Short mmCIF file of C-alpha atoms in Angstrom, two decimals:
data_model
loop_
_atom_site.label_atom_id
_atom_site.label_comp_id
_atom_site.label_asym_id
_atom_site.label_seq_id
_atom_site.Cartn_x
_atom_site.Cartn_y
_atom_site.Cartn_z
CA MET A 9 -0.02 0.03 -0.06
CA LYS A 10 1.55 3.31 -0.98
CA ALA A 11 0.84 6.57 0.84
CA THR A 12 -0.88 8.97 -1.56
CA GLN A 13 -0.20 12.19 0.24
CA GLN A 14 1.99 13.61 2.93
CA ILE A 15 1.80 16.82 4.69
CA PHE A 16 4.59 17.78 7.11
CA TYR A 17 4.40 20.01 10.18
CA ASN A 18 6.92 21.22 12.49
CA GLN A 19 4.82 22.39 15.35
CA ASP A 20 6.04 23.60 18.67
CA LYS A 21 5.90 20.29 20.64
CA PHE A 22 5.31 17.54 18.18
CA ALA A 23 6.28 16.83 14.63
CA HIS A 24 3.45 15.17 12.93
CA SER A 25 2.57 14.14 9.52
CA TYR A 26 -0.27 12.55 7.54
CA PHE A 27 -0.39 9.93 5.08
CA PHE A 28 -3.51 8.56 3.25
CA LEU A 29 -4.23 5.07 2.44
CA GLU A 30 -7.11 3.63 0.37
CA SER A 31 -9.64 3.42 3.13
CA PHE A 32 -8.45 5.71 5.74
CA TYR A 33 -5.85 8.37 6.64
CA CYS A 34 -3.36 8.27 9.56
CA LEU A 35 -1.97 11.14 11.49
CA ILE A 36 1.51 10.32 12.82
CA ILE A 37 2.63 12.13 15.92
CA ASN A 38 6.31 11.93 16.23
CA ALA A 39 8.77 13.16 18.87
CA ASP A 40 12.07 13.04 16.92
CA SER A 41 11.56 12.67 13.19
CA ILE A 42 8.87 12.03 10.64
CA ARG A 43 9.06 8.69 9.14
CA PHE A 44 6.67 7.21 6.60
CA PRO A 45 6.85 4.47 4.07
CA GLY A 46 10.09 4.28 2.34
CA LYS A 47 11.56 7.57 3.81
CA VAL A 48 12.98 8.93 7.03
CA ILE A 49 12.95 12.70 7.21
CA PRO A 50 14.83 14.27 10.23
CA ILE A 51 13.01 17.12 11.82
CA ASP A 52 14.33 19.59 14.25
CA VAL A 53 11.79 19.25 17.17
CA LYS A 54 11.59 21.36 20.08
CA ILE A 55 10.36 18.90 22.55
CA ASN A 56 10.36 21.19 25.50
CA SER A 57 8.91 24.30 23.93
CA ALA A 58 5.31 25.06 24.55
CA THR A 59 2.99 23.16 23.47
CA LYS A 60 0.53 21.74 21.28
CA SER A 61 -1.81 19.07 22.72
CA VAL A 62 -2.85 15.95 20.76
CA SER A 63 -6.30 17.32 20.52
CA GLU A 64 -4.91 20.53 18.97
CA ILE A 65 -2.95 18.66 16.50
CA VAL A 66 -5.93 16.57 15.50
CA LYS A 67 -7.92 19.90 15.15
CA ASP A 68 -5.17 21.14 12.82
CA ALA A 69 -5.68 18.00 10.72
CA LEU A 70 -9.30 18.61 10.60
CA VAL A 71 -8.67 22.15 9.38
CA THR A 72 -6.02 20.92 6.85
CA ASN A 73 -7.86 17.94 5.40
CA GLY A 74 -11.50 18.59 6.18
CA LYS A 75 -11.84 15.55 8.26
CA ILE A 76 -10.71 14.06 11.51
CA PRO A 77 -7.96 11.45 11.00
CA ASP A 78 -9.17 7.77 11.22
CA VAL A 79 -5.83 6.61 12.90
CA LEU A 80 -3.47 8.21 15.31
CA LEU A 81 -0.05 6.69 15.14
CA LEU A 82 1.87 7.68 18.24
CA ASP A 83 5.71 7.28 17.47
CA LEU A 84 7.03 8.59 20.82
CA GLY A 85 7.81 7.64 24.48
CA LEU A 86 5.36 8.11 27.46
CA GLU A 87 7.55 10.96 28.72
CA ASP A 88 6.89 12.90 25.53
CA ILE A 89 3.22 13.12 25.86
CA ASN A 90 0.62 14.38 28.48
CA VAL A 91 -1.05 11.25 29.23
CA GLN A 92 -3.96 12.74 30.96
CA GLU A 93 -4.58 14.94 27.99
CA LEU A 94 -4.38 11.85 25.82
CA ILE A 95 -6.93 10.08 28.07
CA ASP A 96 -9.37 13.00 27.73
CA PHE A 97 -8.87 13.27 23.96
CA SER A 98 -9.38 9.38 23.62
CA ARG A 99 -12.58 9.53 25.62
CA SER A 100 -13.96 12.31 23.57
CA MET A 101 -13.41 10.06 20.46
CA SER A 102 -14.86 6.94 22.03
CA HIS A 103 -18.14 7.30 20.36
CA ASN A 104 -16.32 7.17 16.93
CA SER A 105 -16.18 3.56 15.73
CA ARG A 106 -13.82 4.67 12.80
CA PHE A 107 -11.03 6.02 15.14
CA CYS A 108 -8.16 4.22 16.79
CA ILE A 109 -4.89 4.89 18.43
CA LEU A 110 -1.79 2.79 17.83
CA TRP A 111 1.39 3.42 19.58
CA ASN A 112 4.79 2.49 18.56
CA ALA A 113 6.04 -0.41 20.84
CA VAL A 114 9.69 0.46 20.23
CA HIS A 115 9.46 3.38 22.66
CA LEU A 116 7.55 1.41 25.40
CA SER A 117 8.24 -1.28 27.93
CA ILE A 118 5.74 -4.17 28.43
CA THR A 119 4.66 -2.51 31.61
CA ASP A 120 4.00 0.74 29.83
CA MET A 121 1.91 -1.12 27.24
CA GLN A 122 -0.16 -2.85 29.82
CA TYR A 123 -0.63 0.55 31.57
CA LEU A 124 -1.84 2.25 28.41
CA LEU A 125 -4.20 -0.67 27.45
CA GLN A 126 -5.47 -0.64 31.07
CA LEU A 127 -6.26 3.07 30.68
CA GLY A 128 -8.18 2.12 27.51
CA ILE A 129 -6.58 4.78 25.40
CA VAL A 130 -4.69 2.70 23.16
CA ASP A 131 -6.03 0.06 20.75
CA ASP A 132 -2.94 -1.72 19.84
CA PHE A 133 0.81 -1.32 19.20
CA PHE A 134 2.88 -1.63 16.20
CA GLU A 135 6.79 -2.13 15.83
CA ASP A 136 7.67 -0.78 12.48
CA ILE A 137 6.06 2.37 11.23
CA LYS A 138 7.32 1.59 7.60
CA ASP A 139 5.17 -1.60 7.62
CA VAL A 140 2.14 0.03 6.30
CA ASN A 141 0.55 -3.29 5.24
CA LEU A 142 0.54 -4.56 8.80
CA ILE A 143 -0.69 -1.30 10.19
CA GLU A 144 -3.53 -1.24 7.70
CA LYS A 145 -4.55 -4.80 8.55
CA LYS A 146 -4.53 -3.98 12.23
CA VAL A 147 -6.65 -0.83 11.77
CA GLN A 148 -9.16 -2.76 9.56
CA PHE A 149 -9.68 -5.39 12.13
CA LEU A 150 -9.95 -2.65 14.97
CA PHE A 151 -12.59 -0.74 12.91
CA LYS A 152 -14.73 -3.97 12.52
CA TYR A 153 -14.18 -4.76 16.13
CA LYS A 154 -15.46 -1.29 17.21
CA GLN A 155 -18.42 -1.55 14.82
CA ASN A 156 -19.33 -5.03 16.19
CA THR A 157 -18.86 -4.45 19.83
CA ILE A 158 -21.92 -2.09 20.06
CA SER A 159 -23.97 -5.29 20.75
CA PRO A 160 -21.55 -8.10 21.68
CA LYS A 161 -22.90 -11.46 21.17
CA LEU A 162 -21.19 -13.12 24.20
CA LEU A 163 -22.39 -16.41 25.22
CA GLU A 164 -21.83 -15.09 28.79
CA VAL A 165 -23.32 -11.75 28.23
CA ASP A 166 -23.39 -10.19 31.72
CA THR A 167 -19.97 -11.19 32.98
CA PHE A 168 -16.92 -12.88 31.60
CA SER A 169 -17.54 -15.86 33.72
CA PRO A 170 -15.74 -19.09 32.78
CA LEU A 171 -17.72 -21.59 30.73
CA LYS A 172 -19.64 -23.99 32.79
CA GLU A 173 -21.32 -27.31 32.13
CA ASP A 174 -25.18 -27.49 32.36
CA TYR A 175 -26.37 -28.80 35.77
CA SER A 176 -30.02 -27.82 35.45
CA PRO A 177 -32.55 -28.99 38.23
CA LEU A 178 -33.80 -31.55 35.64
CA MET A 179 -30.29 -33.03 35.32
CA PHE A 180 -30.04 -33.05 39.24
CA PHE A 181 -33.30 -34.95 39.41
CA LYS A 182 -32.15 -37.47 36.81
CA ARG A 183 -29.00 -38.02 38.76
CA MET A 184 -31.01 -38.63 41.95
CA PHE A 185 -33.08 -41.05 40.11
CA ASP A 186 -29.99 -42.90 38.65
CA ILE A 187 -28.41 -43.25 42.13
CA THR A 188 -31.63 -44.62 43.66
CA ILE A 189 -32.47 -47.13 40.82
CA SER A 190 -28.76 -48.39 40.28
CA LEU A 191 -28.24 -48.92 44.07
CA ILE A 192 -31.49 -50.82 44.44
CA LEU A 193 -30.60 -53.07 41.23
CA LEU A 194 -27.05 -53.68 42.18
CA VAL A 195 -28.18 -55.08 45.58
CA LEU A 196 -30.84 -57.19 43.98
CA LEU A 197 -28.47 -58.50 41.22
CA ILE A 198 -25.74 -59.63 43.48
CA PRO A 199 -26.61 -63.43 43.16
CA LEU A 200 -26.87 -63.22 39.31
CA PHE A 201 -23.46 -61.37 39.19
CA ILE A 202 -21.84 -64.30 41.06
CA LEU A 203 -23.44 -66.88 38.82
CA VAL A 204 -22.52 -65.04 35.67
CA GLY A 205 -18.76 -64.46 36.89
CA LEU A 206 -18.49 -68.12 37.56
CA ALA A 207 -19.81 -69.03 34.09
CA ILE A 208 -17.42 -66.68 32.29
CA LYS A 209 -14.46 -68.06 34.24
CA ILE A 210 -15.37 -71.66 33.70
CA GLU A 211 -15.72 -71.16 30.00
CA SER A 212 -12.60 -69.26 28.97
CA ARG A 213 -9.50 -67.73 30.32
CA GLY A 214 -9.38 -64.04 31.19
CA PRO A 215 -11.15 -61.56 33.44
CA ILE A 216 -14.78 -61.62 34.41
CA PHE A 217 -15.22 -58.05 33.40
CA TYR A 218 -14.34 -56.18 30.27
CA ILE A 219 -13.36 -52.67 30.92
CA SER A 220 -13.02 -50.28 28.03
CA LYS A 221 -12.60 -46.54 27.64
CA ARG A 222 -15.82 -44.86 26.56
CA VAL A 223 -16.82 -41.33 25.98
CA GLY A 224 -19.67 -39.80 28.00
CA ARG A 225 -21.43 -36.43 28.44
CA TYR A 226 -19.22 -33.54 27.09
CA TYR A 227 -16.70 -35.98 26.02
CA ARG A 228 -15.69 -37.14 29.41
CA ILE A 229 -13.75 -40.45 29.14
CA PHE A 230 -14.57 -43.13 31.66
CA PRO A 231 -13.86 -46.92 32.15
CA MET A 232 -17.07 -48.72 31.10
CA ILE A 233 -17.58 -52.03 32.81
CA LYS A 234 -19.28 -55.06 31.20
CA PHE A 235 -19.28 -58.69 31.65
CA ARG A 236 -16.72 -60.16 29.24
CA SER A 237 -18.66 -61.67 26.27
CA MET A 238 -15.69 -62.20 23.88
CA ARG A 239 -12.67 -64.34 23.82
CA ASP A 240 -9.52 -62.75 25.26
CA GLY A 241 -7.73 -60.42 22.88
CA ALA A 242 -10.87 -59.70 20.90
CA ASP A 243 -9.90 -55.93 20.60
CA GLN A 244 -6.70 -56.70 18.84
CA ALA A 245 -8.69 -58.91 16.26
CA LEU A 246 -10.94 -56.07 15.29
CA GLY A 247 -8.91 -55.05 12.42
CA GLU A 248 -9.08 -58.42 10.79
CA ILE A 249 -12.92 -58.43 10.72
CA SER A 250 -13.66 -54.68 10.04
CA HIS A 251 -14.89 -55.66 6.62
CA LEU A 252 -18.02 -57.17 8.26
CA ASN A 253 -18.95 -53.82 9.84
CA MET A 254 -22.69 -53.31 9.19
CA TYR A 255 -22.20 -49.43 9.13
CA GLY A 256 -19.99 -49.57 6.16
CA ASN A 257 -17.19 -51.82 4.80
CA GLU A 258 -14.51 -49.15 5.27
CA SER A 259 -14.43 -48.73 8.95
CA GLU A 260 -12.14 -45.65 8.52
CA SER A 261 -15.06 -43.69 7.18
CA SER A 262 -17.78 -45.02 9.47
CA ALA A 263 -18.17 -43.68 12.99
CA PHE A 264 -19.78 -46.76 14.35
CA VAL A 265 -18.76 -50.41 14.27
CA LYS A 266 -21.14 -53.27 14.69
CA ILE A 267 -20.33 -56.72 13.36
CA LYS A 268 -23.09 -59.23 12.46
CA ASN A 269 -22.39 -62.68 13.91
CA ASP A 270 -19.15 -61.68 15.39
CA PRO A 271 -16.82 -64.58 15.51
CA ARG A 272 -14.99 -63.11 18.60
CA VAL A 273 -18.09 -63.81 20.86
CA SER A 274 -17.91 -66.79 23.17
CA GLU A 275 -20.75 -69.27 24.00
CA VAL A 276 -21.48 -67.73 27.40
CA GLY A 277 -21.01 -64.28 25.74
CA LYS A 278 -23.80 -65.14 23.27
CA PHE A 279 -26.38 -65.80 26.00
CA LEU A 280 -25.16 -62.70 27.96
CA ARG A 281 -25.60 -60.45 24.84
CA LYS A 282 -28.92 -62.03 23.88
CA THR A 283 -30.36 -61.20 27.39
CA SER A 284 -28.33 -57.93 27.62
CA ILE A 285 -26.96 -59.25 31.02
CA ASP A 286 -23.40 -58.22 29.82
CA GLU A 287 -24.58 -54.59 30.25
CA PHE A 288 -25.64 -55.00 33.93
CA PRO A 289 -22.23 -53.97 35.36
CA GLN A 290 -22.78 -50.63 33.89
CA LEU A 291 -25.10 -49.96 36.93
CA LEU A 292 -21.76 -49.35 38.75
CA ASN A 293 -20.92 -46.72 36.12
CA VAL A 294 -24.40 -45.19 36.81
CA LEU A 295 -23.71 -45.09 40.53
CA MET A 296 -20.29 -43.52 40.07
CA GLY A 297 -21.80 -40.79 37.79
CA HIS A 298 -20.06 -41.90 34.69
CA MET A 299 -23.36 -42.80 32.98
CA SER A 300 -27.11 -42.58 33.37
CA ILE A 301 -29.80 -45.27 33.26
CA VAL A 302 -31.11 -43.53 30.04
CA GLY A 303 -28.88 -41.58 27.64
CA ASN A 304 -26.89 -42.01 24.37
CA ARG A 305 -24.73 -45.08 23.70
CA PRO A 306 -21.36 -44.67 25.42
CA LEU A 307 -19.02 -44.72 22.37
CA PRO A 308 -15.63 -46.18 22.21
CA LEU A 309 -12.89 -43.45 21.52
CA TYR A 310 -12.37 -44.53 17.93
CA GLU A 311 -16.09 -43.86 17.12
CA ALA A 312 -16.55 -40.70 19.26
CA GLU A 313 -13.78 -38.77 17.73
CA LYS A 314 -15.38 -39.16 14.21
CA LEU A 315 -18.35 -37.27 15.55
CA LEU A 316 -16.29 -34.12 16.69
CA VAL A 317 -17.75 -31.95 13.86
CA ASN A 318 -20.22 -29.12 14.55
CA ASP A 319 -23.19 -30.93 13.14
CA TYR A 320 -22.92 -34.02 15.37
CA VAL A 321 -21.18 -32.87 18.50
CA SER A 322 -24.35 -32.00 20.32
CA ARG A 323 -25.01 -35.76 20.75
CA PHE A 324 -22.37 -35.38 23.55
CA ASP A 325 -24.75 -32.95 25.43
CA ALA A 326 -26.59 -35.96 26.65
CA PRO A 327 -25.16 -38.54 29.23
CA ALA A 328 -24.22 -41.94 28.25
CA GLY A 329 -26.86 -44.35 29.16
CA ILE A 330 -27.44 -48.05 29.67
CA THR A 331 -30.57 -47.80 27.47
CA GLY A 332 -31.69 -44.99 25.21
CA LEU A 333 -33.77 -43.96 22.33
CA TRP A 334 -31.55 -45.72 19.78
CA GLN A 335 -31.85 -49.00 21.57
CA VAL A 336 -35.58 -48.96 21.81
CA ILE A 337 -36.05 -47.60 18.17
CA LYS A 338 -33.85 -50.20 16.58
CA LYS A 339 -36.26 -52.83 17.48
CA GLU A 340 -38.69 -51.38 15.11
CA LYS A 341 -35.86 -50.46 12.50
CA PRO A 342 -32.93 -53.08 12.85
CA ASP A 343 -31.17 -51.82 9.76
CA MET A 344 -30.80 -48.29 10.77
CA ASN A 345 -28.04 -46.34 9.11
CA GLU A 346 -25.34 -44.16 10.74
CA GLN A 347 -27.00 -40.94 10.12
CA GLU A 348 -30.30 -42.09 11.57
CA ARG A 349 -28.46 -43.28 14.54
CA ILE A 350 -26.84 -39.89 15.15
CA ASP A 351 -30.00 -38.00 14.50
CA LEU A 352 -31.55 -40.18 17.19
CA ASP A 353 -28.75 -39.35 19.65
CA ILE A 354 -29.28 -35.66 19.05
CA LYS A 355 -33.06 -35.95 19.20
CA TYR A 356 -32.84 -37.56 22.63
CA TYR A 357 -31.25 -34.58 24.16
CA LYS A 358 -33.15 -31.92 22.39
CA GLU A 359 -36.41 -33.58 23.55
CA PHE A 360 -35.05 -34.58 27.00
CA SER A 361 -37.59 -34.87 29.73
CA PHE A 362 -38.05 -37.19 32.68
CA LEU A 363 -41.30 -38.45 31.03
CA ASN A 364 -39.42 -39.37 27.89
CA ASP A 365 -36.89 -41.16 29.92
CA LEU A 366 -39.61 -43.24 31.68
CA ARG A 367 -40.99 -44.07 28.24
CA ILE A 368 -37.68 -45.38 27.20
CA ILE A 369 -37.30 -47.40 30.26
CA LEU A 370 -40.75 -49.00 29.88
CA LYS A 371 -39.98 -49.90 26.20
CA THR A 372 -36.51 -51.31 27.06
CA PRO A 373 -37.44 -54.81 28.21
CA ALA A 374 -39.25 -55.49 25.02
CA ALA A 375 -36.06 -54.22 23.02
CA LEU A 376 -33.99 -56.44 25.16
CA LEU A 377 -35.99 -59.54 24.31
CA GLN A 378 -35.62 -59.10 20.61
CA ASN A 379 -33.72 -61.57 18.66
CA GLN A 380 -30.40 -59.79 18.26
CA ASN A 381 -27.54 -60.61 15.87
CA TYR A 382 -24.59 -61.17 17.99
CA MET B 11 -7.75 -17.61 38.46
CA GLY B 12 -5.10 -19.80 36.98
CA ARG B 13 -4.34 -20.19 33.26
CA ALA B 14 -7.25 -19.70 30.95
CA VAL B 15 -8.31 -20.42 27.37
CA LEU B 16 -10.48 -18.49 25.17
CA ILE B 17 -12.81 -20.49 22.87
CA ILE B 18 -14.33 -18.59 19.99
CA ASN B 19 -17.14 -20.71 18.55
CA ALA B 20 -20.90 -20.24 18.38
CA ASN B 21 -21.43 -23.91 19.02
CA LYS B 22 -21.74 -24.39 22.60
CA SER B 23 -21.73 -28.24 22.46
CA MET B 24 -18.32 -28.18 20.88
CA ASN B 25 -17.16 -25.60 23.41
CA LEU B 26 -18.14 -27.90 26.28
CA VAL B 27 -16.34 -30.87 24.66
CA LEU B 28 -13.20 -28.84 24.14
CA MET B 29 -13.36 -27.77 27.69
CA ASN B 30 -13.46 -31.38 28.97
CA ILE B 31 -10.73 -32.40 26.54
CA LEU B 32 -8.41 -29.71 27.88
CA ASN B 33 -9.82 -29.27 31.42
CA LYS B 34 -6.87 -30.36 33.42
CA ASP B 35 -4.89 -27.19 33.14
CA PHE B 36 -7.25 -24.20 32.31
CA ASP B 37 -10.12 -22.11 33.01
CA PHE B 38 -12.41 -21.39 29.99
CA PHE B 39 -14.13 -18.55 28.55
CA CYS B 40 -16.10 -18.51 25.29
CA ALA B 41 -17.41 -16.01 22.68
CA ALA B 42 -19.74 -16.55 19.71
CA ASP B 43 -17.50 -14.51 17.37
CA VAL B 44 -14.06 -13.01 17.21
CA TYR B 45 -15.25 -9.41 18.22
CA SER B 46 -16.74 -10.62 21.50
CA GLY B 47 -13.54 -12.78 21.88
CA PHE B 48 -11.32 -9.90 21.48
CA THR B 49 -13.25 -8.05 24.19
CA ILE B 50 -12.80 -11.02 26.55
CA LEU B 51 -9.09 -11.21 25.68
CA LYS B 52 -8.59 -7.55 26.50
CA SER B 53 -10.26 -8.13 29.88
CA ILE B 54 -8.94 -11.37 31.00
CA LYS B 55 -5.04 -11.28 31.34
CA GLU B 56 -4.79 -14.93 32.31
CA ILE B 57 -5.77 -16.15 28.72
CA GLU B 58 -2.93 -18.00 27.31
CA MET B 59 -4.36 -19.84 24.30
CA ILE B 60 -7.14 -19.22 21.86
CA VAL B 61 -9.11 -22.05 20.21
CA ILE B 62 -11.00 -20.69 17.18
CA ASP B 63 -13.46 -22.49 14.92
CA LEU B 64 -13.27 -21.19 11.30
CA ASP B 65 -16.81 -22.73 10.38
CA GLU B 66 -18.61 -19.38 10.53
CA HIS B 67 -17.25 -16.04 9.31
CA CYS B 68 -14.04 -17.50 8.16
CA ASP B 69 -12.55 -14.20 6.87
CA ASP B 70 -13.24 -12.49 10.12
CA CYS B 71 -11.59 -15.43 12.04
CA LEU B 72 -8.48 -15.19 9.79
CA ASP B 73 -8.21 -11.39 10.18
CA PHE B 74 -8.36 -11.88 14.05
CA ILE B 75 -5.68 -14.53 14.02
CA HIS B 76 -3.39 -12.30 11.94
CA PHE B 77 -4.20 -9.49 14.29
CA ILE B 78 -3.40 -11.56 17.38
CA ARG B 79 -0.22 -12.94 16.01
CA SER B 80 1.15 -9.77 15.02
CA SER B 81 0.12 -8.10 18.29
CA LYS B 82 2.91 -7.09 20.85
CA ILE B 83 0.63 -7.49 23.75
CA HIS B 84 -2.19 -10.02 22.67
CA LYS B 85 0.16 -12.54 21.04
CA LYS B 86 -1.21 -15.92 22.17
CA LYS B 87 -0.98 -19.62 20.97
CA VAL B 88 -3.81 -20.30 18.48
CA VAL B 89 -5.41 -23.60 17.87
CA VAL B 90 -7.52 -23.44 14.65
CA LEU B 91 -10.47 -25.88 14.19
CA SER B 92 -11.24 -26.07 10.54
CA GLY B 93 -13.54 -27.98 8.17
CA LYS B 94 -11.93 -29.52 5.10
CA ASN B 95 -13.61 -26.79 2.98
CA GLU B 96 -11.66 -24.06 4.56
CA LEU B 97 -8.22 -25.59 3.99
CA SER B 98 -7.28 -23.41 1.22
CA ASN B 99 -7.61 -20.35 3.35
CA LEU B 100 -5.10 -21.56 5.95
CA ASN B 101 -1.92 -21.31 3.91
CA SER B 102 -1.01 -18.03 5.47
CA LEU B 103 -1.07 -19.62 8.93
CA ARG B 104 0.95 -22.64 8.19
CA GLN B 105 4.30 -20.98 8.65
CA ASP B 106 3.47 -19.80 12.22
CA GLU B 107 4.75 -22.37 14.73
CA SER B 108 2.35 -20.98 17.43
CA VAL B 109 -0.77 -21.66 15.21
CA GLN B 110 -1.94 -25.30 15.30
CA ILE B 111 -4.47 -26.39 12.68
CA LEU B 112 -6.88 -29.24 13.39
CA ILE B 113 -9.17 -30.52 10.77
CA LYS B 114 -12.62 -31.63 12.00
CA PRO B 115 -13.43 -34.33 12.96
CA PHE B 116 -10.09 -34.05 15.10
CA ASN B 117 -8.34 -36.39 17.24
CA PRO B 118 -8.52 -35.07 20.90
CA ASP B 119 -5.18 -36.67 21.68
CA THR B 120 -3.56 -34.36 19.06
CA LEU B 121 -5.01 -31.40 20.80
CA ILE B 122 -3.99 -32.76 24.23
CA SER B 123 -0.35 -33.52 23.31
CA SER B 124 0.14 -30.22 21.52
CA ASN B 125 -1.22 -28.44 24.48
CA SER B 126 1.07 -30.40 26.82
CA LYS B 127 3.96 -29.63 24.68
CA TYR B 128 2.97 -25.83 24.76
CA ILE B 129 2.74 -25.88 28.57
CA ARG B 130 6.17 -27.56 28.85
CA THR B 131 7.53 -24.95 26.64
CA LYS B 132 6.12 -22.09 28.66
CA ALA B 133 7.40 -23.58 31.90
#
C-alpha cells in the first residue's frame, strides 16, 4: 500500500505528518523525526517548547484536510506526551467507531503497554511504522471490532464468567433417580453377578469384566464395565474383521462399528448378549456418575472422535446411558444407518424430559428380548 | 484464576467438549464471534491460548488470528479448528509455529499432546 499524500508540520511540541491509505488516513505524531513508508526525514523538534496538545494537532488535521483522522499513530515515548490529555482526547473520540490509536512499541516497555491498555486509550501497538500493510490490517480489524462491539454476542453476556457445564434442576433430578435405581438393582442382582462371573471363568481364560474406555457427556472419558462376552484379545482382532462392519465396509469412514455374527463372541457371551446381562455391570458406572440409566450409547474413543464436527457434536450434550432412544427404536428399525442413529442421539437430548426417559425405560425390556444378531 | 483458554465458537456443545478435553490445566471463556472474543481477551489477562473455529465467518476469524499473532501485547498460541472446505484459506497460517491447525473431525489426543507440549515450553 502506498501513501498517496504527505503533509509535514513542525509544530512547537510534536512533529506530525499524515499519510492517506485507500480506506483511511493516519496522523503520525512523532517526537524526533517524521518517518513514513520508504523515507525517513529528520526534523528539528523542540520537545520542550510550549506546546500543542494531541487534540490541537488533530484539530489542525481537521482544518487542513477537512476531516478527523481515522488513525492516530503515536511514535514517541510516554515521557513525550501528557497522558492525562491523551486520556481526555481518547474519551472524547470513544463514540467514533472509525477512530483508533496505535502506539509504537519500540518506545515502550511491556509495563507501559499494559498500563496504556488498562487506561483504555490505546487500541494496539505496532513495531515498524514503515510496515504500512501490517498497520492497515490492524486498523481494519480494529474498525470492524469497534463496529461489532456495540452489541456483543457473548455467550456469557453479563460477565466474563468461565464456561460451565449444564447442571439444571432436571439433570439433578435425573442424577438422583439414577443413584436410587442403580443402588437398588445392584443389591438385587448380586446373586446373578456371582453366577455369571463363575460361568465366564469356567468357559474361558481371562477376566470376568471387560473394561473399555468410553466417551460420556461432554466427551468425558470413563472406564465402562461389562461382563466379558468375547474371547480374550478380541480388541486386537477387530482390524481383521472390520470388513464385516454393518455401518460400512470401510471402517475408516464409518463412525460406528457393529459386526453381524461376530466370531469373537464366546458361547456364554452369546447368552449374555442375547439377554443383555453383559450390560448390567454398567449400573456401577451409573452409581459412580459416569453414566445414566437412560442416555446415548457410550461410544468407544475411535467412534467418538469421528463425531467431533459441529453438526454431530451436540450428541455429547446427553449423558451416556445403559438404555436409550436408539436401543428402543432399533427394535422397529433394525437396519438403521449411521446418520439415522446420530439423529436419534441428538433428538434424545433436544427432547429430553423425565417423562421421555420413563417411556424409554418402559420400552427397554421389549427391546432387550428381541432376537439380536450377536 | 489460573491459566485460561478463550474458545471462539458459536457452537456451545463443541465448546463444552473442548473444555473437557483440555480441562486439566485451564479455566475456559467462550465467545460466539471474534469481536466478542477480543473484548474478553482484553479483559482477562490470564488467557494463554485461543481455540477458534473457522466454520462461521472464516474471513473475520483469519483477520483476527493475523491481528493476534502480529500483536505485541495480545500474542497468544492459537488452535484453529477447521472443516475440510476451509483448508485453502489456511496457507497464510501454516508458517507460524504457534498456530496449530486441526481438521474436524479431530483427534482429541492431538490437541492434548500439542497443549502439553506448549505448557512444557512455557514452563
